Amino acid sequence: MNIFDCNNHVKTTIEFFGPSCAVNSLLDKYNPMGDNSDRLCTICASKVSGQKCTSSDPYAGDEGAFRCLIETGDIAFLRHTTVLEMLNDQSFTKTKENDLELLCLDGSRRPISEYRSCNWGPTPTDAIMTTSAKSSSARISFQKWLQKIVELYGKSKPSQWLTSTPISNWESGQSEFLSNTQNTQNIDKNFYLFNSSAYSNHHNLLLQDSTRGLRSLEESQQTYAKYLGRSMDIVLGVRYCPATRMTLCVTSDPEMEKCIKMKMALKVQLLVPEMQCFRGYSQVHCMQAIKNGNADVAVMDAGDIYTAGLEYDEIPFITEMYDLPEPEYYVVAVAKEEDPSTELTYLK
């Protein structure tokens, strides 16, 4: 897949795929310059104004992608758990497992059940996040609390609940948070943590319906890079840019200070190529630095553009835009209002 824009992966995807439904591909986050094609929204389903190609589109999410495949698409990229989950849904009773196949990386096709040997790579499951500012003890408390919830509500057919109502303690005149010393837990038998069908027949609310439990992570694994592991290579690979660095030449200490702050701000956003700053002594010095390979770019006015092009074989490739439709500005002659006698004739 050719890289068309290092910092706009949607543009690269647009050039690779045909008409598709990739919801949110026109959001500012993925369309920073506002010039993305709507090709990735072409087959989205919503007819409601403001909903097409957004998270509210019927083809949004894993369920939506499966629906898109069944109704109009050719291929859908899904979790391996989604297919059987959708086939068991009342909305897709006409679709059978044998109607679908997995597409393998080697070009072959396999039955849906052979996802272990025919897939596009493993991806870490969803994880519950908190701020790194939380203390270790607080995070451990959260882990225990969540594991307790799984213990109480993570089984679809509990067999040892001794109460028939979630307010049994209150009804018997005892504290609703009574210690469970006699294994008489205050349980709501109508709630199941890993099921969302009771909520207007939705799927995967809060947690994935295919979840069977939660695993506490060791403190050493509690960073995004550690958790993502080998998937980080994919993330960074998507962000690969043919140009590895871009060095900006500046000609003053204040510009250098701003350049360094800009470099840090861009690094936080993971923008590529990586920016470097080069301190020149003049615009001509910057022209020489670019020609010699010590710098890559510099901002120049019209006069310096002429010199850089004529003497150093350098070219403009992006320009400032002001409040005019074209990349230009007007030169104006300004005089003091209190001096009405000033005329161009007397400026000789």
PDB file of C-alpha atoms in Angstrom, residues 12-314:
ATOM      1  CA  THR A  12      -3.884   6.234   1.862  1.00  0.00           C
ATOM      2  CA  THR A  13      -6.836   3.901   2.472  1.00  0.00           C
ATOM      3  CA  ILE A  14      -8.976   5.821  -0.020  1.00  0.00           C
ATOM      4  CA  GLU A  15      -6.416   5.190  -2.741  1.00  0.00           C
ATOM      5  CA  PHE A  16      -6.264   1.452  -1.931  1.00  0.00           C
ATOM      6  CA  PHE A  17      -9.935   0.517  -1.467  1.00  0.00           C
ATOM      7  CA  GLY A  18     -12.899   1.140  -3.701  1.00  0.00           C
ATOM      8  CA  PRO A  19     -16.307   2.405  -2.495  1.00  0.00           C
ATOM      9  CA  SER A  20     -16.608   1.437   1.176  1.00  0.00           C
ATOM     10  CA  CYS A  21     -18.171   2.341   4.501  1.00  0.00           C
ATOM     11  CA  ALA A  22     -15.524   3.404   7.005  1.00  0.00           C
ATOM     12  CA  VAL A  23     -17.494   5.479   9.483  1.00  0.00           C
ATOM     13  CA  ASN A  24     -16.006   8.726  10.807  1.00  0.00           C
ATOM     14  CA  SER A  25     -13.523   8.954   7.932  1.00  0.00           C
ATOM     15  CA  LEU A  26     -14.669  12.544   7.372  1.00  0.00           C
ATOM     16  CA  LEU A  27     -14.325  13.654  10.993  1.00  0.00           C
ATOM     17  CA  ASP A  28     -11.805  16.439  11.649  1.00  0.00           C
ATOM     18  CA  LYS A  29      -9.609  13.932  13.491  1.00  0.00           C
ATOM     19  CA  TYR A  30      -9.127  11.884  10.313  1.00  0.00           C
ATOM     20  CA  ASN A  31      -9.685  14.735   7.871  1.00  0.00           C
ATOM     21  CA  PRO A  32      -7.560  17.570   9.306  1.00  0.00           C
ATOM     22  CA  MET A  33      -7.383  19.554   6.062  1.00  0.00           C
ATOM     23  CA  GLY A  34     -11.007  18.910   5.102  1.00  0.00           C
ATOM     24  CA  ASP A  35     -10.049  17.504   1.714  1.00  0.00           C
ATOM     25  CA  ASN A  36     -10.677  13.767   2.136  1.00  0.00           C
ATOM     26  CA  SER A  37     -12.708  12.111  -0.581  1.00  0.00           C
ATOM     27  CA  ASP A  38     -16.070  10.673   0.513  1.00  0.00           C
ATOM     28  CA  ARG A  39     -15.256   7.349  -1.179  1.00  0.00           C
ATOM     29  CA  LEU A  40     -15.054   5.570   2.193  1.00  0.00           C
ATOM     30  CA  CYS A  41     -18.612   6.726   2.927  1.00  0.00           C
ATOM     31  CA  THR A  42     -20.133   5.745  -0.415  1.00  0.00           C
ATOM     32  CA  ILE A  43     -21.985   2.606   0.710  1.00  0.00           C
ATOM     33  CA  CYS A  44     -22.856   3.685   4.258  1.00  0.00           C
ATOM     34  CA  ALA A  45     -26.523   3.116   4.952  1.00  0.00           C
ATOM     35  CA  SER A  46     -28.028   6.009   6.895  1.00  0.00           C
ATOM     36  CA  LYS A  47     -30.468   8.274   5.087  1.00  0.00           C
ATOM     37  CA  VAL A  48     -30.816  10.601   8.079  1.00  0.00           C
ATOM     38  CA  SER A  49     -29.080  13.947   7.725  1.00  0.00           C
ATOM     39  CA  GLY A  50     -25.937  14.127   9.839  1.00  0.00           C
ATOM     40  CA  GLN A  51     -25.814  10.383  10.563  1.00  0.00           C
ATOM     41  CA  LYS A  52     -24.350   8.884   7.397  1.00  0.00           C
ATOM     42  CA  CYS A  53     -20.752   7.740   7.833  1.00  0.00           C
ATOM     43  CA  THR A  54     -20.783   8.535  11.573  1.00  0.00           C
ATOM     44  CA  SER A  55     -20.911   6.339  14.669  1.00  0.00           C
ATOM     45  CA  SER A  56     -24.720   6.500  14.360  1.00  0.00           C
ATOM     46  CA  ASP A  57     -24.721   4.903  10.901  1.00  0.00           C
ATOM     47  CA  PRO A  58     -26.325   1.426  10.741  1.00  0.00           C
ATOM     48  CA  TYR A  59     -23.014   0.132   9.359  1.00  0.00           C
ATOM     49  CA  ALA A  60     -20.931   1.426  12.287  1.00  0.00           C
ATOM     50  CA  GLY A  61     -19.008  -0.923  14.575  1.00  0.00           C
ATOM     51  CA  ASP A  62     -18.488  -4.678  14.229  1.00  0.00           C
ATOM     52  CA  GLU A  63     -22.213  -5.359  14.025  1.00  0.00           C
ATOM     53  CA  GLY A  64     -22.605  -2.653  11.393  1.00  0.00           C
ATOM     54  CA  ALA A  65     -19.663  -3.972   9.371  1.00  0.00           C
ATOM     55  CA  PHE A  66     -21.247  -7.437   9.356  1.00  0.00           C
ATOM     56  CA  ARG A  67     -24.574  -5.949   8.288  1.00  0.00           C
ATOM     57  CA  CYS A  68     -22.799  -4.015   5.533  1.00  0.00           C
ATOM     58  CA  LEU A  69     -21.204  -7.256   4.294  1.00  0.00           C
ATOM     59  CA  ILE A  70     -24.532  -9.066   4.179  1.00  0.00           C
ATOM     60  CA  GLU A  71     -26.468  -6.244   2.525  1.00  0.00           C
ATOM     61  CA  THR A  72     -24.055  -4.600   0.102  1.00  0.00           C
ATOM     62  CA  GLY A  73     -20.333  -5.113   0.722  1.00  0.00           C
ATOM     63  CA  ASP A  74     -17.738  -7.609  -0.478  1.00  0.00           C
ATOM     64  CA  ILE A  75     -15.541  -7.961   2.615  1.00  0.00           C
ATOM     65  CA  ALA A  76     -15.628  -6.956   6.281  1.00  0.00           C
ATOM     66  CA  PHE A  77     -12.747  -6.873   8.761  1.00  0.00           C
ATOM     67  CA  LEU A  78     -14.103  -8.206  12.071  1.00  0.00           C
ATOM     68  CA  ARG A  79     -13.206  -9.856  15.362  1.00  0.00           C
ATOM     69  CA  HIS A  80     -13.304 -13.634  15.041  1.00  0.00           C
ATOM     70  CA  THR A  81     -16.046 -13.675  17.687  1.00  0.00           C
ATOM     71  CA  THR A  82     -18.328 -11.321  15.778  1.00  0.00           C
ATOM     72  CA  VAL A  83     -19.383 -13.685  12.985  1.00  0.00           C
ATOM     73  CA  LEU A  84     -20.970 -16.394  15.140  1.00  0.00           C
ATOM     74  CA  GLU A  85     -22.335 -13.735  17.471  1.00  0.00           C
ATOM     75  CA  MET A  86     -24.147 -12.091  14.555  1.00  0.00           C
ATOM     76  CA  LEU A  87     -25.298 -15.398  13.059  1.00  0.00           C
ATOM     77  CA  ASN A  88     -27.047 -16.122  16.355  1.00  0.00           C
ATOM     78  CA  ASP A  89     -28.800 -12.757  16.213  1.00  0.00           C
ATOM     79  CA  GLN A  90     -32.441 -12.664  15.142  1.00  0.00           C
ATOM     80  CA  SER A  91     -31.609  -9.946  12.605  1.00  0.00           C
ATOM     81  CA  PHE A  92     -29.586 -12.356  10.465  1.00  0.00           C
ATOM     82  CA  THR A  93     -31.634 -15.562  10.533  1.00  0.00           C
ATOM     83  CA  LYS A  94     -31.452 -15.916   6.734  1.00  0.00           C
ATOM     84  CA  THR A  95     -27.644 -15.976   6.772  1.00  0.00           C
ATOM     85  CA  LYS A  96     -25.964 -19.285   7.604  1.00  0.00           C
ATOM     86  CA  GLU A  97     -22.377 -20.010   8.594  1.00  0.00           C
ATOM     87  CA  ASN A  98     -21.811 -21.873   5.328  1.00  0.00           C
ATOM     88  CA  ASP A  99     -22.766 -18.728   3.401  1.00  0.00           C
ATOM     89  CA  LEU A 100     -19.557 -17.053   4.572  1.00  0.00           C
ATOM     90  CA  GLU A 101     -15.832 -17.776   4.309  1.00  0.00           C
ATOM     91  CA  LEU A 102     -12.621 -16.379   5.732  1.00  0.00           C
ATOM     92  CA  LEU A 103     -10.147 -14.755   3.345  1.00  0.00           C
ATOM     93  CA  CYS A 104      -6.574 -15.753   4.235  1.00  0.00           C
ATOM     94  CA  LEU A 105      -3.396 -13.772   3.681  1.00  0.00           C
ATOM     95  CA  ASP A 106      -2.138 -16.369   1.196  1.00  0.00           C
ATOM     96  CA  GLY A 107      -5.212 -15.821  -0.979  1.00  0.00           C
ATOM     97  CA  SER A 108      -6.976 -19.029   0.048  1.00  0.00           C
ATOM     98  CA  ARG A 109     -10.378 -19.347   1.709  1.00  0.00           C
ATOM     99  CA  ARG A 110     -11.324 -21.274   4.829  1.00  0.00           C
ATOM    100  CA  PRO A 111     -14.484 -22.039   6.820  1.00  0.00           C
ATOM    101  CA  ILE A 112     -15.464 -19.530   9.504  1.00  0.00           C
ATOM    102  CA  SER A 113     -14.419 -21.991  12.232  1.00  0.00           C
ATOM    103  CA  GLU A 114     -10.767 -22.012  11.084  1.00  0.00           C
ATOM    104  CA  TYR A 115      -9.953 -18.495  12.284  1.00  0.00           C
ATOM    105  CA  ARG A 116      -6.853 -19.685  14.179  1.00  0.00           C
ATOM    106  CA  SER A 117      -5.084 -20.631  10.944  1.00  0.00           C
ATOM    107  CA  CYS A 118      -6.725 -18.069   8.649  1.00  0.00           C
ATOM    108  CA  ASN A 119      -6.536 -14.571  10.057  1.00  0.00           C
ATOM    109  CA  TRP A 120      -4.877 -11.207   9.563  1.00  0.00           C
ATOM    110  CA  GLY A 121      -3.049 -11.288  12.877  1.00  0.00           C
ATOM    111  CA  PRO A 122      -3.952 -11.201  16.584  1.00  0.00           C
ATOM    112  CA  THR A 123      -4.962  -7.941  18.259  1.00  0.00           C
ATOM    113  CA  PRO A 124      -5.045  -7.308  22.027  1.00  0.00           C
ATOM    114  CA  THR A 125      -8.526  -7.417  23.511  1.00  0.00           C
ATOM    115  CA  ASP A 126     -10.267  -4.326  24.856  1.00  0.00           C
ATOM    116  CA  ALA A 127      -8.887  -3.157  28.202  1.00  0.00           C
ATOM    117  CA  ILE A 128     -10.232  -0.942  30.960  1.00  0.00           C
ATOM    118  CA  MET A 129      -8.089   2.191  31.270  1.00  0.00           C
ATOM    119  CA  THR A 130      -7.382   4.629  34.096  1.00  0.00           C
ATOM    120  CA  THR A 131      -4.985   7.516  34.607  1.00  0.00           C
ATOM    121  CA  SER A 132      -1.348   6.676  35.342  1.00  0.00           C
ATOM    122  CA  ALA A 133      -1.619   9.156  38.220  1.00  0.00           C
ATOM    123  CA  LYS A 134      -3.670   6.605  40.172  1.00  0.00           C
ATOM    124  CA  SER A 135      -1.609   4.946  42.882  1.00  0.00           C
ATOM    125  CA  SER A 136      -0.737   1.268  42.678  1.00  0.00           C
ATOM    126  CA  SER A 137      -2.972   0.520  45.660  1.00  0.00           C
ATOM    127  CA  ALA A 138      -5.912   2.303  44.030  1.00  0.00           C
ATOM    128  CA  ARG A 139      -5.456   0.303  40.833  1.00  0.00           C
ATOM    129  CA  ILE A 140      -5.312  -2.946  42.809  1.00  0.00           C
ATOM    130  CA  SER A 141      -8.557  -1.949  44.534  1.00  0.00           C
ATOM    131  CA  PHE A 142     -10.161  -1.343  41.153  1.00  0.00           C
ATOM    132  CA  GLN A 143      -8.963  -4.754  39.949  1.00  0.00           C
ATOM    133  CA  LYS A 144     -10.438  -6.530  42.973  1.00  0.00           C
ATOM    134  CA  TRP A 145     -13.691  -4.615  42.625  1.00  0.00           C
ATOM    135  CA  LEU A 146     -14.038  -5.520  38.944  1.00  0.00           C
ATOM    136  CA  GLN A 147     -13.146  -9.171  39.591  1.00  0.00           C
ATOM    137  CA  LYS A 148     -15.857  -9.238  42.262  1.00  0.00           C
ATOM    138  CA  ILE A 149     -18.366  -7.942  39.723  1.00  0.00           C
ATOM    139  CA  VAL A 150     -17.370 -10.757  37.359  1.00  0.00           C
ATOM    140  CA  GLU A 151     -17.743 -13.256  40.195  1.00  0.00           C
ATOM    141  CA  LEU A 152     -21.261 -12.010  40.923  1.00  0.00           C
ATOM    142  CA  TYR A 153     -22.575 -11.210  37.454  1.00  0.00           C
ATOM    143  CA  GLY A 154     -20.219 -12.881  34.983  1.00  0.00           C
ATOM    144  CA  LYS A 155     -22.103 -16.187  34.815  1.00  0.00           C
ATOM    145  CA  SER A 156     -25.257 -16.418  32.750  1.00  0.00           C
ATOM    146  CA  LYS A 157     -26.810 -19.218  34.841  1.00  0.00           C
ATOM    147  CA  PRO A 158     -25.905 -18.791  38.509  1.00  0.00           C
ATOM    148  CA  SER A 159     -26.704 -21.851  40.580  1.00  0.00           C
ATOM    149  CA  GLN A 160     -25.935 -20.824  44.149  1.00  0.00           C
ATOM    150  CA  TRP A 161     -27.687 -17.497  44.601  1.00  0.00           C
ATOM    151  CA  LEU A 162     -29.743 -17.824  47.793  1.00  0.00           C
ATOM    152  CA  THR A 163     -31.716 -14.599  47.428  1.00  0.00           C
ATOM    153  CA  SER A 164     -34.509 -14.060  44.941  1.00  0.00           C
ATOM    154  CA  THR A 165     -34.459 -10.262  44.845  1.00  0.00           C
ATOM    155  CA  PRO A 166     -31.699  -7.636  44.748  1.00  0.00           C
ATOM    156  CA  ILE A 167     -33.263  -5.861  47.740  1.00  0.00           C
ATOM    157  CA  SER A 168     -33.584  -8.893  49.999  1.00  0.00           C
ATOM    158  CA  ASN A 169     -31.372  -7.436  52.729  1.00  0.00           C
ATOM    159  CA  TRP A 170     -33.399  -4.251  52.809  1.00  0.00           C
ATOM    160  CA  GLU A 171     -36.675  -6.202  52.954  1.00  0.00           C
ATOM    161  CA  SER A 172     -35.444  -8.181  55.960  1.00  0.00           C
ATOM    162  CA  GLY A 173     -34.543  -5.015  57.825  1.00  0.00           C
ATOM    163  CA  GLN A 174     -30.783  -5.455  57.406  1.00  0.00           C
ATOM    164  CA  SER A 175     -28.156  -3.257  55.787  1.00  0.00           C
ATOM    165  CA  GLU A 176     -28.318  -3.456  51.998  1.00  0.00           C
ATOM    166  CA  PHE A 177     -24.519  -3.817  52.032  1.00  0.00           C
ATOM    167  CA  LEU A 178     -24.567  -6.574  54.654  1.00  0.00           C
ATOM    168  CA  SER A 179     -21.343  -8.607  54.809  1.00  0.00           C
ATOM    169  CA  ASN A 180     -21.796 -11.884  52.988  1.00  0.00           C
ATOM    170  CA  THR A 181     -20.844 -14.071  55.974  1.00  0.00           C
ATOM    171  CA  GLN A 182     -23.495 -16.701  55.264  1.00  0.00           C
ATOM    172  CA  ASN A 183     -23.183 -16.733  51.466  1.00  0.00           C
ATOM    173  CA  THR A 184     -26.511 -14.944  51.099  1.00  0.00           C
ATOM    174  CA  GLN A 185     -25.488 -12.472  48.441  1.00  0.00           C
ATOM    175  CA  ASN A 186     -27.539  -9.460  47.490  1.00  0.00           C
ATOM    176  CA  ILE A 187     -27.866 -10.410  43.810  1.00  0.00           C
ATOM    177  CA  ASP A 188     -29.933  -9.053  40.921  1.00  0.00           C
ATOM    178  CA  LYS A 189     -30.678 -12.270  39.038  1.00  0.00           C
ATOM    179  CA  ASN A 190     -31.853 -10.341  35.973  1.00  0.00           C
ATOM    180  CA  PHE A 191     -28.480  -8.725  35.304  1.00  0.00           C
ATOM    181  CA  TYR A 192     -25.694 -10.397  33.323  1.00  0.00           C
ATOM    182  CA  LEU A 193     -22.473  -8.457  32.812  1.00  0.00           C
ATOM    183  CA  PHE A 194     -21.491  -9.945  29.466  1.00  0.00           C
ATOM    184  CA  ASN A 195     -24.799  -9.642  27.647  1.00  0.00           C
ATOM    185  CA  SER A 196     -26.376  -6.600  26.017  1.00  0.00           C
ATOM    186  CA  SER A 197     -29.398  -8.068  24.235  1.00  0.00           C
ATOM    187  CA  ALA A 198     -31.737  -6.883  26.999  1.00  0.00           C
ATOM    188  CA  TYR A 199     -31.039  -3.284  25.993  1.00  0.00           C
ATOM    189  CA  SER A 200     -33.021  -2.883  22.765  1.00  0.00           C
ATOM    190  CA  ASN A 201     -31.214  -5.929  21.354  1.00  0.00           C
ATOM    191  CA  HIS A 202     -27.867  -4.126  21.204  1.00  0.00           C
ATOM    192  CA  HIS A 203     -24.475  -5.809  21.289  1.00  0.00           C
ATOM    193  CA  ASN A 204     -21.264  -5.206  23.232  1.00  0.00           C
ATOM    194  CA  LEU A 205     -22.444  -2.465  25.574  1.00  0.00           C
ATOM    195  CA  LEU A 206     -19.695  -1.491  28.064  1.00  0.00           C
ATOM    196  CA  LEU A 207     -17.916  -4.815  27.519  1.00  0.00           C
ATOM    197  CA  GLN A 208     -17.802  -7.273  24.636  1.00  0.00           C
ATOM    198  CA  ASP A 209     -20.585  -9.861  24.875  1.00  0.00           C
ATOM    199  CA  SER A 210     -18.032 -12.555  24.022  1.00  0.00           C
ATOM    200  CA  THR A 211     -16.068 -11.777  27.211  1.00  0.00           C
ATOM    201  CA  ARG A 212     -15.786 -14.696  29.636  1.00  0.00           C
ATOM    202  CA  GLY A 213     -13.829 -12.965  32.380  1.00  0.00           C
ATOM    203  CA  LEU A 214     -11.328 -10.231  33.241  1.00  0.00           C
ATOM    204  CA  ARG A 215      -7.589 -10.689  33.795  1.00  0.00           C
ATOM    205  CA  SER A 216      -5.695  -8.332  36.101  1.00  0.00           C
ATOM    206  CA  LEU A 217      -2.482  -6.998  34.575  1.00  0.00           C
ATOM    207  CA  GLU A 218       0.755  -6.944  36.551  1.00  0.00           C
ATOM    208  CA  GLU A 219       1.963  -3.439  37.320  1.00  0.00           C
ATOM    209  CA  SER A 220       4.932  -3.898  34.978  1.00  0.00           C
ATOM    210  CA  GLN A 221       2.485  -4.472  32.111  1.00  0.00           C
ATOM    211  CA  GLN A 222       0.394  -1.398  32.839  1.00  0.00           C
ATOM    212  CA  THR A 223       1.606   0.838  30.013  1.00  0.00           C
ATOM    213  CA  TYR A 224       0.058   1.182  26.591  1.00  0.00           C
ATOM    214  CA  ALA A 225       3.242   0.019  24.851  1.00  0.00           C
ATOM    215  CA  LYS A 226       3.661  -3.051  27.083  1.00  0.00           C
ATOM    216  CA  TYR A 227       0.034  -4.048  26.639  1.00  0.00           C
ATOM    217  CA  LEU A 228      -0.023  -3.565  22.873  1.00  0.00           C
ATOM    218  CA  GLY A 229       3.253  -5.501  22.519  1.00  0.00           C
ATOM    219  CA  ARG A 230       3.851  -6.624  18.938  1.00  0.00           C
ATOM    220  CA  SER A 231       0.823  -4.640  17.809  1.00  0.00           C
ATOM    221  CA  MET A 232       2.921  -1.525  18.370  1.00  0.00           C
ATOM    222  CA  ASP A 233       4.932  -2.550  15.311  1.00  0.00           C
ATOM    223  CA  ILE A 234       1.736  -2.388  13.274  1.00  0.00           C
ATOM    224  CA  VAL A 235       0.782   0.991  14.744  1.00  0.00           C
ATOM    225  CA  LEU A 236       4.215   2.408  13.993  1.00  0.00           C
ATOM    226  CA  GLY A 237       4.244   0.709  10.597  1.00  0.00           C
ATOM    227  CA  VAL A 238       1.047   2.508   9.627  1.00  0.00           C
ATOM    228  CA  ARG A 239       2.768   5.733  10.626  1.00  0.00           C
ATOM    229  CA  TYR A 240       5.810   4.955   8.497  1.00  0.00           C
ATOM    230  CA  CYS A 241       6.777   7.853   6.279  1.00  0.00           C
ATOM    231  CA  PRO A 242       9.217   7.761   3.340  1.00  0.00           C
ATOM    232  CA  ALA A 243      10.799  10.939   4.742  1.00  0.00           C
ATOM    233  CA  THR A 244      12.312  10.084   8.137  1.00  0.00           C
ATOM    234  CA  ARG A 245      13.081  13.637   9.229  1.00  0.00           C
ATOM    235  CA  MET A 246      12.527  17.266   8.252  1.00  0.00           C
ATOM    236  CA  THR A 247      14.974  19.920   9.448  1.00  0.00           C
ATOM    237  CA  LEU A 248      13.714  23.501   9.573  1.00  0.00           C
ATOM    238  CA  CYS A 249      16.302  26.272   9.263  1.00  0.00           C
ATOM    239  CA  VAL A 250      15.647  29.390  11.384  1.00  0.00           C
ATOM    240  CA  THR A 251      17.605  32.636  11.651  1.00  0.00           C
ATOM    241  CA  SER A 252      17.056  33.963  15.193  1.00  0.00           C
ATOM    242  CA  ASP A 253      17.069  32.747  18.783  1.00  0.00           C
ATOM    243  CA  PRO A 254      13.315  33.398  19.301  1.00  0.00           C
ATOM    244  CA  GLU A 255      12.572  31.400  16.138  1.00  0.00           C
ATOM    245  CA  MET A 256      14.808  28.614  17.421  1.00  0.00           C
ATOM    246  CA  GLU A 257      12.907  28.589  20.723  1.00  0.00           C
ATOM    247  CA  LYS A 258       9.573  28.371  18.900  1.00  0.00           C
ATOM    248  CA  CYS A 259      10.930  25.667  16.584  1.00  0.00           C
ATOM    249  CA  ILE A 260      11.991  23.517  19.548  1.00  0.00           C
ATOM    250  CA  LYS A 261       8.572  23.896  21.182  1.00  0.00           C
ATOM    251  CA  MET A 262       6.946  23.032  17.864  1.00  0.00           C
ATOM    252  CA  LYS A 263       9.124  19.923  17.613  1.00  0.00           C
ATOM    253  CA  MET A 264       7.958  18.768  21.058  1.00  0.00           C
ATOM    254  CA  ALA A 265       4.306  19.474  20.244  1.00  0.00           C
ATOM    255  CA  LEU A 266       4.522  17.455  17.017  1.00  0.00           C
ATOM    256  CA  LYS A 267       6.248  14.569  18.782  1.00  0.00           C
ATOM    257  CA  VAL A 268       3.371  14.342  21.261  1.00  0.00           C
ATOM    258  CA  GLN A 269       0.997  13.938  18.296  1.00  0.00           C
ATOM    259  CA  LEU A 270       3.235  11.230  16.757  1.00  0.00           C
ATOM    260  CA  LEU A 271       3.430  13.247  13.550  1.00  0.00           C
ATOM    261  CA  VAL A 272       5.984  12.159  10.990  1.00  0.00           C
ATOM    262  CA  PRO A 273       8.522  12.863   9.668  1.00  0.00           C
ATOM    263  CA  GLU A 274      10.319  13.820  12.870  1.00  0.00           C
ATOM    264  CA  MET A 275      11.136  17.509  12.997  1.00  0.00           C
ATOM    265  CA  GLN A 276      14.601  18.935  13.704  1.00  0.00           C
ATOM    266  CA  CYS A 277      15.738  22.553  14.097  1.00  0.00           C
ATOM    267  CA  PHE A 278      18.843  24.127  12.511  1.00  0.00           C
ATOM    268  CA  ARG A 279      20.127  27.551  13.558  1.00  0.00           C
ATOM    269  CA  GLY A 280      21.220  29.586  10.562  1.00  0.00           C
ATOM    270  CA  TYR A 281      22.741  33.059  10.657  1.00  0.00           C
ATOM    271  CA  SER A 282      20.856  34.494   7.701  1.00  0.00           C
ATOM    272  CA  GLN A 283      18.465  33.448   4.971  1.00  0.00           C
ATOM    273  CA  VAL A 284      21.420  32.959   2.634  1.00  0.00           C
ATOM    274  CA  HIS A 285      23.002  30.676   5.241  1.00  0.00           C
ATOM    275  CA  CYS A 286      19.744  28.683   5.308  1.00  0.00           C
ATOM    276  CA  MET A 287      19.816  28.445   1.513  1.00  0.00           C
ATOM    277  CA  GLN A 288      23.347  27.053   1.724  1.00  0.00           C
ATOM    278  CA  ALA A 289      22.341  24.635   4.508  1.00  0.00           C
ATOM    279  CA  ILE A 290      19.485  23.280   2.397  1.00  0.00           C
ATOM    280  CA  LYS A 291      21.745  22.879  -0.626  1.00  0.00           C
ATOM    281  CA  ASN A 292      24.394  21.087   1.490  1.00  0.00           C
ATOM    282  CA  GLY A 293      21.877  18.774   3.177  1.00  0.00           C
ATOM    283  CA  ASN A 294      22.207  20.261   6.687  1.00  0.00           C
ATOM    284  CA  ALA A 295      18.610  21.501   6.535  1.00  0.00           C
ATOM    285  CA  ASP A 296      15.556  20.593   4.484  1.00  0.00           C
ATOM    286  CA  VAL A 297      13.269  23.620   4.529  1.00  0.00           C
ATOM    287  CA  ALA A 298      13.122  27.308   5.444  1.00  0.00           C
ATOM    288  CA  VAL A 299      10.417  29.976   5.307  1.00  0.00           C
ATOM    289  CA  MET A 300      11.310  32.743   2.842  1.00  0.00           C
ATOM    290  CA  ASP A 301       9.731  35.923   1.485  1.00  0.00           C
ATOM    291  CA  ALA A 302       9.382  36.706  -2.209  1.00  0.00           C
ATOM    292  CA  GLY A 303      12.835  38.306  -2.478  1.00  0.00           C
ATOM    293  CA  ASP A 304      14.592  35.355  -0.848  1.00  0.00           C
ATOM    294  CA  ILE A 305      12.544  32.926  -2.949  1.00  0.00           C
ATOM    295  CA  TYR A 306      14.015  34.561  -6.054  1.00  0.00           C
ATOM    296  CA  THR A 307      17.578  34.261  -4.722  1.00  0.00           C
ATOM    297  CA  ALA A 308      17.110  30.678  -3.508  1.00  0.00           C
ATOM    298  CA  GLY A 309      15.685  29.604  -6.842  1.00  0.00           C
ATOM    299  CA  LEU A 310      18.185  31.435  -9.014  1.00  0.00           C
ATOM    300  CA  GLU A 311      21.384  30.791  -7.050  1.00  0.00           C
ATOM    301  CA  TYR A 312      20.696  27.517  -5.189  1.00  0.00           C
ATOM    302  CA  ASP A 313      18.189  25.681  -7.411  1.00  0.00           C
ATOM    303  CA  GLU A 314      15.593  25.536  -4.615  1.00  0.00           C
TER     304      GLU A 314
END
